[in-house]
Tab-separated table of C-alpha atoms in Angstrom:
chain	number	residue	atom	x	y	z
A	1	MET	CA	3.847	102.897	-91.366
A	2	LEU	CA	2.908	105.850	-93.510
A	3	ALA	CA	5.690	107.762	-95.179
A	4	LYS	CA	5.902	111.167	-93.695
A	5	ASN	CA	7.130	112.790	-96.849
A	6	LEU	CA	4.273	112.313	-99.195
A	7	ILE	CA	4.928	113.284	-102.745
A	8	LEU	CA	1.865	113.982	-104.760
A	9	THR	CA	1.430	114.558	-108.393
A	10	VAL	CA	-1.662	116.601	-108.930
A	11	ALA	CA	-3.174	117.202	-112.289
A	12	LEU	CA	-6.065	119.582	-112.647
A	13	MET	CA	-8.214	118.872	-115.636
A	14	ALA	CA	-11.695	118.881	-117.092
A	15	LEU	CA	-12.354	122.374	-115.923
A	16	THR	CA	-15.926	123.493	-115.877
A	17	ILE	CA	-17.537	126.603	-114.484
A	18	SER	CA	-20.855	126.566	-112.721
A	19	PRO	CA	-23.372	129.367	-113.149
A	20	ALA	CA	-22.172	130.788	-109.858
A	21	LEU	CA	-18.801	131.102	-111.496
A	22	ALA	CA	-17.215	128.761	-108.992
A	23	ASP	CA	-14.595	126.490	-110.402
A	24	MET	CA	-14.964	122.743	-110.513
A	25	VAL	CA	-11.501	121.334	-110.383
A	26	GLU	CA	-10.439	117.750	-110.712
A	27	LEU	CA	-7.348	116.772	-108.809
A	28	THR	CA	-5.386	113.608	-109.322
A	29	TRP	CA	-2.261	112.363	-107.606
A	30	SER	CA	0.003	109.381	-107.411
A	31	PRO	CA	-1.051	106.697	-104.938
A	32	ASN	CA	0.918	105.980	-101.794
A	33	THR	CA	2.280	102.494	-101.271
A	34	GLU	CA	1.993	102.074	-97.520
A	35	PRO	CA	0.029	98.933	-96.625
A	36	ASP	CA	-1.792	100.658	-93.777
A	37	LEU	CA	-2.807	103.639	-95.868
A	38	ALA	CA	-6.340	104.690	-94.959
A	39	GLY	CA	-6.949	107.591	-97.334
A	40	TYR	CA	-6.258	111.110	-98.364
A	41	LYS	CA	-7.403	114.596	-97.395
A	42	ILE	CA	-7.423	117.638	-99.626
A	43	PHE	CA	-7.205	121.148	-98.234
A	44	PHE	CA	-7.725	124.435	-100.028
A	45	LYS	CA	-7.063	128.059	-99.208
A	46	LEU	CA	-8.076	131.056	-101.258
A	47	LYS	CA	-5.499	133.413	-102.618
A	48	GLY	CA	-4.607	135.900	-99.924
A	49	VAL	CA	-5.548	133.601	-97.041
A	50	ASP	CA	-2.671	132.700	-94.759
A	51	ASP	CA	-3.377	129.187	-93.583
A	52	TYR	CA	-5.224	126.079	-94.588
A	53	ASP	CA	-8.121	125.027	-92.423
A	54	TYR	CA	-6.831	121.615	-91.434
A	55	ASN	CA	-9.955	120.904	-89.449
A	56	ASN	CA	-12.059	121.113	-92.564
A	57	PRO	CA	-10.677	119.299	-95.550
A	58	ILE	CA	-12.623	119.994	-98.705
A	59	TRP	CA	-12.378	116.350	-99.659
A	60	ILE	CA	-11.666	113.034	-97.909
A	61	GLY	CA	-11.449	109.681	-99.615
A	62	THR	CA	-9.431	106.699	-100.649
A	63	GLU	CA	-9.297	107.421	-104.376
A	64	THR	CA	-6.492	109.252	-106.041
A	65	THR	CA	-8.855	111.554	-107.861
A	66	ALA	CA	-11.019	114.272	-106.368
A	67	MET	CA	-13.524	116.651	-107.893
A	68	VAL	CA	-13.798	119.785	-105.816
A	69	GLU	CA	-15.517	123.124	-106.176
A	70	VAL	CA	-13.605	126.212	-105.189
A	71	PRO	CA	-14.722	129.824	-105.128
A	72	GLY	CA	-11.636	131.217	-106.782
A	73	ASP	CA	-7.914	131.110	-107.220
A	74	GLY	CA	-5.949	129.516	-104.452
A	75	LYS	CA	-3.796	126.577	-103.418
A	76	PHE	CA	-4.387	122.917	-102.778
A	77	VAL	CA	-2.423	120.538	-100.606
A	78	ALA	CA	-3.027	116.882	-99.900
A	79	ARG	CA	-2.289	114.746	-96.874
A	80	ALA	CA	-2.298	110.965	-96.528
A	81	TYR	CA	-3.380	109.252	-93.319
A	82	ASP	CA	-3.147	105.699	-92.075
A	83	ASP	CA	-5.279	103.354	-90.020
A	84	ALA	CA	-3.704	104.534	-86.810
A	85	GLY	CA	-4.634	108.121	-87.535
A	86	ASN	CA	-1.160	109.248	-88.433
A	87	GLU	CA	-1.173	112.005	-90.963
A	88	SER	CA	1.509	113.033	-93.386
A	89	ILE	CA	2.774	116.535	-93.800
A	90	ASP	CA	1.437	118.640	-96.624
A	91	SER	CA	2.216	117.743	-100.165
A	92	ASP	CA	3.728	120.435	-102.272
A	93	PRO	CA	1.014	122.936	-103.065
A	94	ALA	CA	-0.817	122.955	-106.343
A	95	LEU	CA	-1.561	126.478	-107.447
A	96	TRP	CA	-4.943	127.100	-108.943
A	97	ASP	CA	-5.025	130.164	-111.175
A	98	LYS	CA	-7.688	130.193	-113.777
A	99	PRO	CA	-6.919	132.329	-116.816
A	100	PRO	CA	-9.252	135.196	-117.606
A	101	ASP	CA	-12.073	134.505	-120.018
A	102	GLN	CA	-11.499	135.110	-123.683
A	103	VAL	CA	-12.404	138.620	-124.780
A	104	LYS	CA	-15.859	138.709	-126.342
A	105	GLN	CA	-17.617	141.235	-128.549
A	106	LEU	CA	-14.544	143.269	-129.290
A	107	GLU	CA	-15.554	146.410	-131.187
A	108	ALA	CA	-13.745	149.462	-132.482
A	109	LYS	CA	-15.142	152.854	-131.569
A	110	GLU	CA	-14.423	156.484	-132.251
A	111	ILE	CA	-13.486	158.744	-129.392
A	112	GLU	CA	-13.874	162.488	-129.801
A	113	GLY	CA	-11.249	164.777	-128.428
A	114	GLY	CA	-9.416	162.003	-126.768
A	115	THR	CA	-5.804	161.973	-125.978
A	116	PRO	CA	-3.770	158.894	-126.459
B	1	MET	CA	-9.306	122.537	-121.480
B	2	PHE	CA	-6.749	123.893	-119.108
B	3	LEU	CA	-4.183	121.611	-117.630
B	4	VAL	CA	-2.183	122.317	-114.562
B	5	TYR	CA	0.460	119.829	-113.662
B	6	LEU	CA	2.091	119.950	-110.352
B	7	ASN	CA	4.909	117.825	-109.191
B	8	GLN	CA	6.982	118.663	-106.172
B	9	GLY	CA	6.158	122.299	-106.273
B	10	SER	CA	6.504	122.924	-109.966
B	11	THR	CA	3.445	124.357	-111.638
B	12	LEU	CA	2.789	124.687	-115.325
B	13	VAL	CA	-0.170	126.746	-116.383
B	14	PRO	CA	-0.624	126.944	-120.110
B	15	GLY	CA	-1.930	130.171	-121.376
B	16	GLY	CA	-4.417	128.935	-121.963
B	17	THR	CA	-29.985	155.986	-117.928
B	18	ASP	CA	-32.994	156.717	-117.224
B	19	VAL	CA	-32.859	159.815	-119.397
B	20	LEU	CA	-34.238	162.910	-117.732
B	21	SER	CA	-35.588	165.723	-119.902
B	22	LEU	CA	-35.091	169.162	-118.455
B	23	HIS	CA	-37.821	171.720	-119.200
B	24	PRO	CA	-36.922	175.082	-117.651
B	25	PRO	CA	-39.988	177.101	-116.605
B	26	PRO	CA	-40.971	179.935	-119.004
B	27	VAL	CA	-39.438	183.303	-118.315
B	28	PRO	CA	-42.132	185.828	-117.264
B	29	HIS	CA	-42.761	188.472	-119.932
B	30	SER	CA	-44.262	191.147	-117.619
B	31	PRO	CA	-41.721	192.323	-115.143
B	32	ARG	CA	-43.288	193.571	-111.936
B	33	THR	CA	-41.390	196.807	-112.073
B	34	TRP	CA	-43.359	197.744	-115.181
B	35	GLY	CA	-46.679	197.113	-113.492
B	36	GLY	CA	-45.695	198.968	-110.363
B	37	PHE	CA	-44.558	202.008	-112.261
B	38	LEU	CA	-47.152	202.241	-115.031
B	39	TRP	CA	-50.297	200.941	-113.347
B	40	PRO	CA	-51.042	203.362	-110.452
B	41	THR	CA	-54.053	205.130	-112.065
B	42	ALA	CA	-57.335	204.677	-110.217
B	43	PRO	CA	-59.506	202.010	-111.828
B	44	GLY	CA	-62.590	203.300	-113.666
B	45	HIS	CA	-61.289	206.856	-114.114
B	46	PHE	CA	-61.641	208.215	-117.643
B	47	PHE	CA	-58.066	209.321	-117.909
B	48	GLY	CA	-57.031	206.236	-116.205
B	49	ILE	CA	-58.787	204.148	-118.802
B	50	GLY	CA	-57.306	206.199	-121.607
B	51	ILE	CA	-53.829	206.031	-120.209
B	52	ARG	CA	-54.169	202.326	-119.620
B	53	ALA	CA	-55.308	201.846	-123.169
B	54	LEU	CA	-52.361	203.816	-124.457
B	55	ILE	CA	-50.025	201.932	-122.236
B	56	LEU	CA	-51.409	198.639	-123.453
B	57	VAL	CA	-50.990	199.656	-127.088
B	58	ALA	CA	-47.478	200.921	-126.437
B	59	ALA	CA	-46.520	197.877	-124.459
B	60	SER	CA	-47.933	195.610	-127.083
B	61	PHE	CA	-45.954	197.449	-129.727
B	62	LEU	CA	-42.771	197.292	-127.689
B	63	LEU	CA	-43.191	193.659	-126.892
B	64	THR	CA	-43.790	192.883	-130.516
B	65	GLN	CA	-40.727	194.779	-131.491
B	66	CYS	CA	-38.657	193.037	-128.812
B	67	ALA	CA	-39.803	189.780	-130.068
B	68	ARG	CA	-38.617	190.670	-133.516
B	69	VAL	CA	-35.220	191.887	-132.419
B	70	GLU	CA	-32.788	189.157	-132.825
B	71	PRO	CA	-29.845	188.950	-130.536
B	72	VAL	CA	-26.902	190.901	-131.722
B	73	PRO	CA	-23.568	191.174	-130.127
B	74	PRO	CA	-22.824	194.160	-127.934
B	75	GLY	CA	-21.925	197.138	-130.102
B	76	PRO	CA	-22.638	200.821	-130.929
B	77	PHE	CA	-26.144	202.127	-130.354
B	78	GLY	CA	-28.154	204.343	-132.714
B	79	PRO	CA	-29.714	207.753	-131.948
B	80	MET	CA	-32.853	206.213	-130.437
B	81	GLY	CA	-30.887	204.010	-128.166
B	82	ARG	CA	-31.796	200.951	-130.125
B	83	PRO	CA	-29.170	198.652	-131.305
B	84	LEU	CA	-28.014	199.099	-134.802
B	85	GLN	CA	-28.802	196.297	-137.140
B	86	GLY	CA	-25.239	195.943	-138.123
B	87	PRO	CA	-23.661	193.084	-139.897
B	88	ARG	CA	-24.065	189.793	-138.163
B	89	THR	CA	-21.016	188.363	-136.616
B	90	VAL	CA	-19.873	185.188	-138.201
B	91	GLU	CA	-18.478	182.589	-135.887
B	92	ALA	CA	-15.091	181.294	-136.746
B	93	PRO	CA	-15.324	177.737	-137.998
B	94	ALA	CA	-14.536	175.327	-135.230
B	95	ALA	CA	-11.424	173.321	-135.573
B	96	PRO	CA	-12.255	169.791	-136.715
B	97	GLN	CA	-12.667	167.482	-133.771
B	98	GLN	CA	-9.953	164.924	-133.619
B	99	LYS	CA	-11.207	161.379	-133.698
B	100	TRP	CA	-9.282	158.755	-131.793
B	101	LEU	CA	-9.527	155.054	-131.981
B	102	GLY	CA	-10.771	153.097	-129.012
B	103	PHE	CA	-12.199	149.683	-128.329
B	104	THR	CA	-14.925	148.156	-126.251
B	105	CYS	CA	-15.670	144.579	-125.310
B	106	LYS	CA	-18.111	142.586	-123.306
B	107	PRO	CA	-17.312	142.964	-119.625
B	108	PRO	CA	-15.426	139.885	-118.506
B	109	GLY	CA	-16.819	137.584	-115.875
B	110	ARG	CA	-13.516	137.180	-114.170
B	111	ARG	CA	-10.714	139.240	-112.863
B	112	VAL	CA	-8.597	140.958	-115.490
B	113	ASP	CA	-5.475	142.941	-114.706
B	114	TRP	CA	-4.789	144.255	-118.175
B	115	TYR	CA	-5.540	143.679	-121.831
B	116	ARG	CA	-3.314	143.089	-124.755
B	117	LEU	CA	-4.493	144.467	-128.087
B	118	ALA	CA	-3.315	143.587	-131.565
B	119	LEU	CA	-4.119	146.010	-134.369
B	120	SER	CA	-3.314	145.173	-137.926
B	121	PRO	CA	-3.974	146.779	-141.283
B	122	ASP	CA	-5.356	144.380	-143.840
B	123	GLN	CA	-1.963	144.213	-145.360
B	124	GLY	CA	0.764	144.811	-142.909
B	125	GLN	CA	2.294	143.972	-139.610
B	126	SER	CA	0.306	143.804	-136.421
B	127	GLU	CA	1.102	146.270	-133.712
B	128	TYR	CA	0.630	145.303	-130.107
B	129	TYR	CA	-0.525	147.510	-127.272
B	130	ASN	CA	-1.045	147.068	-123.572
B	131	ALA	CA	-4.423	148.396	-122.541
B	132	GLY	CA	-5.823	149.199	-119.140
B	133	ILE	CA	-9.178	148.303	-117.727
B	134	LYS	CA	-12.198	150.529	-117.248
B	135	PRO	CA	-14.378	150.469	-114.128
B	136	ASP	CA	-16.577	147.935	-115.889
B	137	TYR	CA	-13.460	145.943	-116.641
B	138	SER	CA	-13.760	146.625	-120.344
B	139	ILE	CA	-10.787	147.698	-122.465
B	140	ASP	CA	-9.415	151.135	-121.752
B	141	ILE	CA	-7.316	152.287	-124.665
B	142	VAL	CA	-7.182	155.363	-126.891
B	143	LEU	CA	-5.023	155.237	-129.990
B	144	PRO	CA	-4.139	157.968	-132.454
B	145	PRO	CA	-6.322	157.830	-135.564
B	146	PRO	CA	-4.754	155.473	-138.058
B	147	PRO	CA	-4.648	156.223	-141.783
B	148	ASP	CA	-7.926	155.564	-143.567
B	149	GLY	CA	-8.273	151.952	-144.489
B	150	CYS	CA	-9.331	148.518	-143.399
B	151	TYR	CA	-8.091	147.058	-140.157
B	152	MET	CA	-8.557	144.109	-137.927
B	153	ALA	CA	-8.087	143.823	-134.204
B	154	SER	CA	-7.884	141.153	-131.566
B	155	ALA	CA	-7.576	141.329	-127.816
B	156	MET	CA	-6.801	139.079	-124.918
B	157	ALA	CA	-7.363	139.461	-121.214
B	158	CYS	CA	-4.521	138.856	-118.805
B	159	LYS	CA	-3.958	138.656	-115.094
B	160	TYR	CA	-1.153	137.956	-112.697
B	161	ALA	CA	-1.042	134.457	-111.288
B	162	GLN	CA	-0.204	133.781	-107.664
B	163	ASP	CA	3.385	133.087	-108.490
B	164	GLY	CA	3.706	136.410	-110.300
B	165	SER	CA	3.584	134.917	-113.734
B	166	ARG	CA	1.405	136.402	-116.415
B	167	LEU	CA	-1.678	134.431	-117.224
B	168	CYS	CA	-3.604	135.295	-120.349
B	169	ALA	CA	-6.644	133.969	-122.142
B	170	ASN	CA	-6.550	133.107	-125.803
B	171	TRP	CA	-6.679	135.888	-128.351
B	172	SER	CA	-10.208	136.843	-129.330
B	173	PRO	CA	-11.310	136.229	-132.904
B	174	TRP	CA	-10.184	138.948	-135.307
B	175	VAL	CA	-12.638	141.813	-135.646
B	176	HIS	CA	-12.587	143.654	-138.971
B	177	PHE	CA	-13.438	147.327	-139.235
B	178	GLU	CA	-12.978	150.291	-141.519
B	179	TRP	CA	-11.376	153.573	-140.478
B	180	PRO	CA	-12.910	156.059	-140.286
B	181	LEU	CA	-15.765	154.155	-138.765
B	182	PRO	CA	-19.184	154.198	-140.395
B	183	GLU	CA	-21.470	156.945	-139.124
B	184	GLU	CA	-23.481	154.663	-136.845
B	185	LYS	CA	-20.431	153.745	-134.869
B	186	ARG	CA	-18.933	157.172	-134.499
B	187	SER	CA	-20.286	158.284	-131.173
B	188	ASN	CA	-22.349	157.264	-128.268
B	189	ILE	CA	-25.082	159.730	-129.278
B	190	VAL	CA	-26.680	157.212	-131.570
B	191	PRO	CA	-27.186	154.510	-128.981
B	192	MET	CA	-28.332	157.148	-126.509
B	193	LEU	CA	-31.008	158.336	-128.926
B	194	TYR	CA	-31.950	154.766	-129.516
B	195	LEU	CA	-32.310	154.267	-125.814
B	196	LEU	CA	-34.527	157.317	-125.623
B	197	LEU	CA	-36.834	155.737	-128.129
B	198	LEU	CA	-37.067	152.512	-126.234
B	199	SER	CA	-40.131	152.122	-124.137
B	200	ASN	CA	-39.826	150.769	-120.620
B	201	LYS	CA	-41.285	147.510	-121.797
B	202	GLU	CA	-38.731	147.207	-124.504
B	203	LYS	CA	-36.028	147.996	-122.024
B	204	LYS	CA	-37.192	145.134	-119.839
B	205	ASN	CA	-37.230	142.779	-122.770
B	206	ALA	CA	-33.783	143.876	-123.790
B	207	SER	CA	-32.424	143.292	-120.326
B	208	LYS	CA	-33.860	139.812	-120.273
B	209	LYS	CA	-31.842	138.961	-123.314
B	210	LEU	CA	-28.601	139.773	-121.629
B	211	ASP	CA	-26.265	136.933	-121.105
B	212	PRO	CA	-25.924	136.247	-117.384
B	213	ASP	CA	-22.240	135.848	-117.977
B	214	SER	CA	-22.100	139.464	-119.028
B	215	SER	CA	-22.314	140.621	-115.450
B	216	PRO	CA	-19.202	142.505	-114.442
B	217	TYR	CA	-19.772	141.367	-110.897
B	218	GLY	CA	-17.966	138.138	-111.153
B	219	PRO	CA	-15.783	136.827	-108.388
B	220	TYR	CA	-12.669	138.493	-109.726
B	221	ASN	CA	-10.778	136.093	-107.607
């Protein structure tokens, strides 16, 4: 029987950015120990969106690592499911906030008649 | 590499123109009122021809004189009703235009909520400023002119994370500059003139060289 309180450890690493500026994010988590474990589902919602779309996981698999592409900042949750179709509740969310890009081509300039 | 570790709800995020030329139409030199008043003589008539000739000579003389008269400020008039060639007025010297210090940067590809700027004299302590963002998401800051000398500056872009924390990029590499700035960096007139000299073909070539990442229309998520 699958534990209903799934605790996931998610590490996001190896960040890359595609030309479309979407974020490729790698998620990893600790494996569950239930013998009838069938796999995991990952859900994502963009910042500002109220609910996850539980009908459309962005990833399904048996591994404990997932590489997903997201269009921006948001939150991930994972769910485990077993052979009988039972599904756990959400894991604690993993926030995805990518820092701004480093400032490039900084240059001093003169401003006439400006006011500080 | 950015690492985000999450365990039971805890999140750690290391901080990691086309230029248009205006050409006003020439101002007409023969006002219609002159023609209507001085040109009623019947064509071909002897006196008419004589008067017309006189008028032409007089008008030519007057026009020539007008052309020679340089603008003078309103003032007393002489006995012939012509302005006196008095002493020219001398404009008061304009107050020197204050020059302020600002900064620009490449528009970021991602959302930025504010910038942090570090300004340091070559020998001395850095001063830190919070700077806003311009419509193109570049740095919006105007600082009082510092004392003449050599300076260096660095900036970093920041935004608010979903949990309200402040999330900033790394500081940019130090940029060295001299104040006051060299002539070529003093105003936007220089690049504007340069742009005027660019042909359309050159403009196209220049645009092709732009880094696609330079687009300010990123997701700003």
